């Protein structure tokens, strides 16, 4: 049996080289962060950092708010966890580990970008960082915006006056108006963002001018009132109806709408034109009588 040829050695070495390359390519991968998009003040927030080590060994997992590190996990150290002081950040160490960090009773100032950095040990020393955004907000205290119009029935040329109120949100809610599903130009409205007062504006009373706030609560919740003034045109009504809608939103966390169906005031018959003196002009009844006499005379003449 002869010695293996050079080509035979090359053919046998290819699978081995591929195996070595695949082993080197493997390691830290699929790094991603899972966290809630929003939270209310006082909530506990769970943030997870997921990753696949494959054949690598974990070196550290670090968590940052902005550029400031506030939590670190090192498997080769005892204790494994370390917390770095950061105003407003309260880490529940008993629930935090290599894959998650838990923030207790978050505050409004905890909103922002959070980053998870994963590093592997030698020989690769591979590092990847992923990030997610957290919004901390008070959602409005009412299920939907409070909508009030000056009256129910309108004629062409009348001015529609209405208020839309969203109470108790932080940050202040945005309010958008629609008529028959068409957005109303913002020049037709005025918004008055005010603190949620001990004596808040009455949402059942139409607001035609600005008002001043007495005080805000400790949570800085805000009430927003948008006052709409819009002249009704012939195209404002569809089959005698006009659908007025106001939509309130707080970022992408909360969006609700309220709608009123307004009615067109049907025009009345024109009043009789003429003075009280019968010699000054004919009424409509006089005209009908005259035509009747002419027709009757024509009939008799046949």
Coordinates of C-alpha atoms in Angstrom, one line a residue:
X1 CA 0.0 0.0 0.0
X2 CA 1.5 3.3 -1.1
X3 CA 2.0 6.5 0.9
X4 CA -0.9 9.0 0.9
X5 CA -0.6 11.6 -1.8
X6 CA -0.5 15.3 -1.1
X7 CA -4.0 15.7 -2.5
X8 CA -5.3 13.1 -0.1
X9 CA -3.8 14.9 2.9
X10 CA -5.5 18.2 1.7
X11 CA -8.9 16.4 1.4
X12 CA -8.6 15.0 4.9
X13 CA -7.5 18.3 6.4
X14 CA -10.4 20.4 5.0
X15 CA -13.1 19.1 7.5
X16 CA -10.6 19.6 10.3
X17 CA -9.9 23.2 9.3
X18 CA -13.6 23.9 9.0
X19 CA -14.3 22.5 12.4
X20 CA -11.6 24.8 13.9
X21 CA -13.0 27.8 12.1
X22 CA -16.5 27.1 13.2
X23 CA -15.3 26.7 16.8
X24 CA -13.5 30.1 16.6
X25 CA -16.6 31.8 15.1
X26 CA -18.8 30.5 17.9
X27 CA -19.1 32.3 21.2
X28 CA -21.1 35.3 22.5
X29 CA -24.1 35.9 20.3
X30 CA -27.8 36.8 20.3
X31 CA -27.4 39.6 22.9
X32 CA -30.6 41.5 23.5
X33 CA -32.4 43.4 26.2
X34 CA -36.0 42.9 27.3
X35 CA -37.6 45.6 29.4
X36 CA -41.0 47.3 29.7
X37 CA -41.6 50.3 27.5
X38 CA -43.2 52.2 30.3
X39 CA -43.8 52.1 34.0
X40 CA -45.6 54.3 36.6
X41 CA -43.9 55.9 39.5
X42 CA -43.6 53.3 42.4
X43 CA -43.5 50.3 40.1
X44 CA -40.8 47.6 40.2
X45 CA -39.1 47.3 36.8
X46 CA -37.6 44.0 35.6
X47 CA -34.9 44.3 32.9
X48 CA -33.5 41.2 31.3
X49 CA -30.3 40.8 29.4
X50 CA -30.3 37.7 27.2
X51 CA -27.3 36.2 25.4
X52 CA -25.8 33.0 24.2
X53 CA -22.3 32.1 25.3
X54 CA -21.8 28.9 23.4
X55 CA -18.3 27.7 24.4
X56 CA -17.2 31.0 25.9
X57 CA -17.0 31.8 29.6
X58 CA -18.8 34.8 31.1
X59 CA -16.6 37.5 32.4
X60 CA -18.9 40.4 33.4
X61 CA -22.4 41.7 32.9
X62 CA -22.7 45.5 33.4
X63 CA -25.8 47.7 33.5
X64 CA -25.8 51.4 32.7
X65 CA -28.3 54.3 32.8
X66 CA -27.0 56.6 30.2
X67 CA -23.3 56.4 30.6
X68 CA -23.2 55.7 34.3
X69 CA -22.8 52.1 35.5
X70 CA -25.1 51.1 38.4
X71 CA -24.9 47.3 38.6
X72 CA -22.3 44.7 37.8
X73 CA -22.3 40.9 37.9
X74 CA -18.9 39.0 38.0
X75 CA -19.2 35.2 38.3
X76 CA -15.6 34.8 39.5
X77 CA -16.0 37.2 42.4
X78 CA -17.7 36.9 45.7
X79 CA -20.1 38.4 46.1
X80 CA -21.0 38.1 42.5
X81 CA -23.0 41.4 42.4
X82 CA -21.9 45.0 43.0
X83 CA -24.1 48.1 43.0
X84 CA -22.8 51.6 42.2
X85 CA -24.7 54.5 43.7
X86 CA -26.8 56.5 41.3
X87 CA -29.5 59.0 42.4
X88 CA -32.9 57.5 42.1
X89 CA -31.8 54.0 41.3
X90 CA -32.7 51.4 43.9
X91 CA -31.5 47.9 42.8
X92 CA -33.1 44.8 44.4
X93 CA -29.9 42.8 44.7
X94 CA -31.7 39.6 45.9
X95 CA -33.5 39.4 42.5
X96 CA -30.6 40.6 40.3
X97 CA -28.2 38.3 38.6
X98 CA -26.3 37.4 35.4
X99 CA -29.4 37.8 33.3
X100 CA -31.6 40.5 35.0
X101 CA -31.6 43.6 37.2
X102 CA -34.6 44.7 39.2
X103 CA -35.2 48.3 40.0
X104 CA -37.5 48.9 43.0
X105 CA -40.1 51.7 43.1
X106 CA -38.9 53.7 40.1
X107 CA -39.3 57.5 40.0
X108 CA -40.1 59.9 37.2
X109 CA -36.4 60.8 36.8
X110 CA -35.6 57.2 36.0
X111 CA -36.9 57.5 32.5
X112 CA -34.1 57.2 29.9
X113 CA -31.9 54.8 28.1
X114 CA -30.6 51.6 29.8
X115 CA -27.7 49.5 28.5
X116 CA -26.6 46.0 29.2
X117 CA -22.9 45.1 28.4
X118 CA -21.8 41.5 28.2
X119 CA -18.2 40.5 28.2
X120 CA -16.7 37.0 27.8
X121 CA -13.5 35.7 29.4
X122 CA -10.2 34.7 27.8
X123 CA -9.2 33.8 25.2
X124 CA -11.8 35.7 23.2
X125 CA -12.6 38.7 25.5
X126 CA -15.7 39.5 23.3
X127 CA -17.9 42.4 24.4
X128 CA -21.4 43.4 23.2
X129 CA -23.7 46.1 24.4
X130 CA -27.5 46.5 23.8
X131 CA -29.9 49.2 24.9
X132 CA -33.6 49.9 25.6
X133 CA -35.6 52.9 26.6
X134 CA -37.8 53.2 29.6
X135 CA -40.6 55.8 30.0
X136 CA -41.8 56.6 33.5
X137 CA -45.2 58.4 33.4
X138 CA -48.4 59.0 35.2
X139 CA -51.2 58.1 33.0
X140 CA -54.4 60.2 33.0
X141 CA -56.8 59.7 35.9
X142 CA -59.9 59.4 33.6
X143 CA -60.6 56.5 31.2
X144 CA -60.9 58.9 28.3
X145 CA -60.8 62.6 27.5
X146 CA -63.6 64.8 28.8
X147 CA -65.4 66.5 25.8
X148 CA -67.8 69.4 26.1
X149 CA -69.4 71.5 23.3
X150 CA -71.3 74.8 23.8
X151 CA -74.4 73.4 22.2
X152 CA -75.8 70.4 20.3
X153 CA -77.2 72.0 17.1
X154 CA -75.4 74.3 14.7
X155 CA -76.1 76.2 11.4
X156 CA -73.7 77.0 8.7
X157 CA -71.8 80.0 9.8
X158 CA -72.1 79.3 13.5
X159 CA -68.9 79.1 15.6
X160 CA -68.4 75.7 17.2
X161 CA -66.9 76.1 20.7
X162 CA -65.7 73.0 22.6
X163 CA -63.3 71.9 25.3
X164 CA -61.3 68.7 25.6
X165 CA -59.7 67.9 29.0
X166 CA -57.2 65.3 29.9
X167 CA -56.5 65.2 33.6
X168 CA -53.7 63.9 35.9
X169 CA -51.0 62.9 33.4
X170 CA -47.2 63.4 33.5
X171 CA -45.9 64.4 31.1
X172 CA -48.8 66.6 30.0
X173 CA -51.0 64.9 27.4
X174 CA -51.2 66.0 23.8
X175 CA -54.7 66.7 22.4
X176 CA -55.7 66.6 18.8
X177 CA -59.1 67.5 17.3
X178 CA -60.9 65.9 14.4
X179 CA -64.2 66.7 12.5
X180 CA -65.6 63.8 10.6
X181 CA -62.3 62.0 10.9
X182 CA -60.4 64.9 9.4
X183 CA -57.7 66.5 11.6
X184 CA -58.5 70.1 12.5
X185 CA -55.8 72.8 11.9
X186 CA -54.1 73.6 15.2
X187 CA -54.7 77.3 14.5
X188 CA -58.3 76.7 15.5
X189 CA -57.4 75.6 19.1
X190 CA -55.7 76.9 22.2
X191 CA -54.2 74.6 24.8
X192 CA -53.7 75.4 28.5
X193 CA -51.4 72.9 30.2
X194 CA -51.8 73.5 34.0
X195 CA -50.9 71.6 37.1
X196 CA -53.5 69.3 38.6
X197 CA -54.8 71.7 41.2
X198 CA -56.5 71.1 44.6
X199 CA -59.4 72.7 42.8
X200 CA -59.1 71.6 39.2
X201 CA -60.9 73.3 36.3
X202 CA -64.5 72.0 36.0
X203 CA -64.6 69.8 32.8
X204 CA -68.3 70.4 32.6
X205 CA -67.9 74.2 32.3
X206 CA -66.9 75.6 28.9
X207 CA -63.6 77.4 28.9
X208 CA -63.3 80.4 26.6
X209 CA -60.1 81.9 28.0
X210 CA -57.0 80.9 29.9
X211 CA -57.0 80.1 33.6
X212 CA -54.2 80.1 36.2
X213 CA -53.3 77.2 38.4
X214 CA -53.3 77.4 42.1
X215 CA -50.8 74.6 42.9
X216 CA -49.5 71.3 41.6
X217 CA -49.3 68.1 43.6
X218 CA -46.1 66.4 44.6
X219 CA -46.2 64.0 41.6
X220 CA -46.4 67.0 39.1
X221 CA -49.5 65.6 37.5
X222 CA -50.8 67.9 34.8
X223 CA -54.3 68.8 33.5
X224 CA -54.5 70.0 29.9
X225 CA -57.5 71.8 28.4
X226 CA -57.7 72.4 24.7
X227 CA -60.3 75.1 23.7
X228 CA -61.6 74.8 20.1
X229 CA -63.2 77.5 18.1
X230 CA -64.2 76.6 14.5
X231 CA -66.6 78.2 12.1
X232 CA -69.0 75.6 10.7
X233 CA -69.2 75.5 6.9
X234 CA -71.5 73.7 4.5
X235 CA -69.0 70.9 4.2
X236 CA -68.9 70.5 8.0
X237 CA -72.0 68.4 8.0
X238 CA -72.6 65.0 6.4
X239 CA -76.3 64.1 6.1
X240 CA -77.1 66.7 8.7
X241 CA -74.5 65.4 11.2
X242 CA -71.0 66.4 12.3
X243 CA -68.8 64.1 14.3
X244 CA -66.5 66.0 16.6
X245 CA -63.7 64.0 18.2
X246 CA -60.8 64.9 20.5
X247 CA -57.9 62.5 21.0
X248 CA -55.6 62.6 23.9
X249 CA -52.2 60.8 24.1
X250 CA -49.2 60.5 26.4
X251 CA -46.2 59.4 24.2
X252 CA -47.1 55.9 22.9
X253 CA -48.2 54.7 26.3
X254 CA -51.8 56.0 26.4
X255 CA -54.2 57.1 23.6
X256 CA -57.9 57.5 24.0
X257 CA -60.6 59.5 22.2
X258 CA -64.0 60.9 22.9
X259 CA -66.7 61.9 20.3
X260 CA -69.8 64.0 20.1
X261 CA -72.3 63.9 17.3
X262 CA -73.5 67.4 16.5
X263 CA -76.7 68.1 14.4
X264 CA -77.3 70.7 11.7
X265 CA -79.9 73.2 12.5
X266 CA -82.4 72.8 9.7
X267 CA -83.2 76.2 8.0
X268 CA -86.8 77.5 8.6
X269 CA -89.1 78.8 5.9
X270 CA -88.4 82.4 4.9
X271 CA -90.8 84.8 6.7
X272 CA -93.4 86.8 4.7
X273 CA -91.8 89.9 3.2
X274 CA -94.0 93.0 3.2
X275 CA -95.4 95.7 5.5
X276 CA -98.5 95.7 7.5
X277 CA -100.1 98.0 4.9
X278 CA -101.8 95.9 2.2
X279 CA -101.2 98.7 -0.3
X280 CA -97.4 98.5 0.1
X281 CA -97.1 95.0 -1.3
X282 CA -98.6 91.6 -1.7
X283 CA -98.2 88.6 0.6
X284 CA -97.6 85.1 -0.7
X285 CA -101.3 84.4 -0.1
X286 CA -102.3 87.4 -2.2
X287 CA -100.1 86.1 -5.1
X288 CA -101.7 82.7 -5.0
X289 CA -105.2 84.1 -5.0
X290 CA -104.3 86.3 -8.0
X291 CA -103.0 83.3 -9.9
X292 CA -106.2 81.4 -9.0
X293 CA -108.4 84.2 -10.4
X294 CA -106.4 84.3 -13.7
X295 CA -106.6 80.5 -14.2
X296 CA -110.3 80.5 -13.4
X297 CA -111.0 83.3 -15.9
X298 CA -109.0 81.5 -18.6
X299 CA -111.0 78.3 -17.9
X300 CA -114.3 80.1 -18.3
X301 CA -113.2 81.8 -21.5
X302 CA -112.7 78.4 -23.2

